[in-house]
Structures are given as C-alpha cells and as structure tokens.
mmCIF file of C-alpha atoms in Angstrom:
data_model
loop_
_atom_site.group_PDB
_atom_site.id
_atom_site.type_symbol
_atom_site.label_atom_id
_atom_site.label_comp_id
_atom_site.label_asym_id
_atom_site.label_seq_id
_atom_site.Cartn_x
_atom_site.Cartn_y
_atom_site.Cartn_z
ATOM 1 C CA UNK A 1377 30.535 4.943 -2.289
ATOM 2 C CA UNK A 1378 27.479 4.269 -0.250
ATOM 3 C CA UNK A 1379 25.322 1.217 -0.855
ATOM 4 C CA UNK A 1380 21.653 2.065 -0.687
ATOM 5 C CA UNK A 1381 18.936 -0.554 -0.835
ATOM 6 C CA UNK A 1382 15.354 0.623 -1.048
ATOM 7 C CA UNK A 1383 12.468 -1.589 -0.057
ATOM 8 C CA UNK A 1384 9.278 -0.093 -1.559
ATOM 9 C CA UNK A 1385 7.043 -1.814 0.986
ATOM 10 C CA UNK A 1386 9.088 -0.460 3.898
ATOM 11 C CA UNK A 1387 9.225 2.998 2.279
ATOM 12 C CA UNK A 1388 5.468 2.930 1.800
ATOM 13 C CA UNK A 1389 4.823 1.899 5.381
ATOM 14 C CA UNK A 1390 7.167 4.606 6.656
ATOM 15 C CA UNK A 1391 5.359 7.232 4.532
ATOM 16 C CA UNK A 1392 2.017 5.898 5.803
ATOM 17 C CA UNK A 1393 3.189 6.328 9.401
ATOM 18 C CA UNK A 1394 4.304 9.900 8.608
ATOM 19 C CA UNK A 1395 0.849 10.469 7.061
ATOM 20 C CA UNK A 1396 2.516 11.387 3.754
ATOM 21 C CA UNK A 1397 -0.290 9.914 1.674
ATOM 22 C CA UNK A 1398 1.145 10.844 -1.741
ATOM 23 C CA UNK A 1399 4.490 9.180 -0.978
ATOM 24 C CA UNK A 1400 2.757 6.136 0.530
ATOM 25 C CA UNK A 1401 0.475 5.713 -2.480
ATOM 26 C CA UNK A 1402 3.405 5.971 -4.909
ATOM 27 C CA UNK A 1403 5.505 3.489 -2.932
ATOM 28 C CA UNK A 1404 2.666 0.965 -2.578
ATOM 29 C CA UNK A 1405 2.106 1.161 -6.339
ATOM 30 C CA UNK A 1406 5.839 0.496 -6.880
ATOM 31 C CA UNK A 1407 5.550 -2.554 -4.617
ATOM 32 C CA UNK A 1408 2.494 -3.795 -6.523
ATOM 33 C CA UNK A 1409 4.558 -3.524 -9.717
ATOM 34 C CA UNK A 1410 7.304 -5.644 -8.145
ATOM 35 C CA UNK A 1411 5.029 -8.263 -6.557
ATOM 36 C CA UNK A 1412 1.557 -8.070 -8.141
ATOM 37 C CA UNK A 1413 0.373 -11.273 -6.453
ATOM 38 C CA UNK A 1414 0.830 -9.936 -2.925
ATOM 39 C CA UNK A 1415 -2.320 -8.766 -1.126
ATOM 40 C CA UNK A 1416 -0.419 -6.712 1.456
ATOM 41 C CA UNK A 1417 0.273 -3.542 -0.566
ATOM 42 C CA UNK A 1418 -3.353 -3.501 -1.747
ATOM 43 C CA UNK A 1419 -4.616 -3.755 1.826
ATOM 44 C CA UNK A 1420 -2.229 -1.062 3.063
ATOM 45 C CA UNK A 1421 -3.096 1.148 0.096
ATOM 46 C CA UNK A 1422 -6.751 0.755 1.048
ATOM 47 C CA UNK A 1423 -5.905 2.086 4.500
ATOM 48 C CA UNK A 1424 -4.160 5.135 3.034
ATOM 49 C CA UNK A 1425 -7.082 5.844 0.697
ATOM 50 C CA UNK A 1426 -9.507 5.457 3.628
ATOM 51 C CA UNK A 1427 -7.594 8.017 5.668
ATOM 52 C CA UNK A 1428 -7.471 10.348 2.640
ATOM 53 C CA UNK A 1429 -11.261 10.083 2.273
ATOM 54 C CA UNK A 1430 -11.157 8.298 -1.086
ATOM 55 C CA UNK A 1431 -13.575 5.521 -0.160
ATOM 56 C CA UNK A 1432 -14.076 4.307 -3.735
ATOM 57 C CA UNK A 1433 -10.340 3.724 -4.259
ATOM 58 C CA UNK A 1434 -10.078 2.218 -0.762
ATOM 59 C CA UNK A 1435 -12.872 -0.259 -1.464
ATOM 60 C CA UNK A 1436 -11.244 -1.232 -4.759
ATOM 61 C CA UNK A 1437 -7.911 -1.930 -3.042
ATOM 62 C CA UNK A 1438 -9.562 -3.887 -0.225
ATOM 63 C CA UNK A 1439 -11.319 -6.023 -2.860
ATOM 64 C CA UNK A 1440 -8.010 -6.673 -4.635
ATOM 65 C CA UNK A 1441 -6.451 -7.717 -1.325
ATOM 66 C CA UNK A 1442 -9.332 -10.079 -0.597
ATOM 67 C CA UNK A 1443 -9.268 -11.585 -4.087
ATOM 68 C CA UNK A 1444 -5.542 -12.337 -3.678
ATOM 69 C CA UNK A 1445 -6.563 -14.475 -0.721
ATOM 70 C CA UNK A 1446 -4.722 -13.373 2.382
ATOM 71 C CA UNK A 1447 -7.387 -11.340 4.105
ATOM 72 C CA UNK A 1448 -10.967 -12.024 5.073
ATOM 73 C CA UNK A 1449 -12.443 -8.545 4.851
#
C-alpha cells in the first residue's frame, strides 16, 4: 500500500496558490481545528477572503491572527 500523509496547512497553501478559494478555505479551517492557537492559518485565510472579496470575513480572520500574537497588522 501507499502511505499518504496530508498536511492541512500545506494543502491550504497549495490551494491558495492555485486560486482554489473553496479548497483553501476548507483546508485552513481544518488546520485551525488541529492547531487553534496558531495565528498563521487565520492570517492566510484572511488573504483568501480578501481575494474572494469577502472583506468582513477577511477582517475577522486578520483580527484573530493579531489576537493570537504573531502578527502586527
């Protein structure tokens, strides 16, 4: 059999690069579920929402990233 290891953060970033916003959003949410204290998926999710034109969701994610302390937005 084949061993397959999936990294949600890497999958999300790959989907973001492909501009597959739905896949990126789903993968970033999976990563948030795995590591809720990390600011990175919130920040990256904010970028996806910004590109998609959902400024309210983007702002919310940027705030979550800032609150978690890694970014000075």
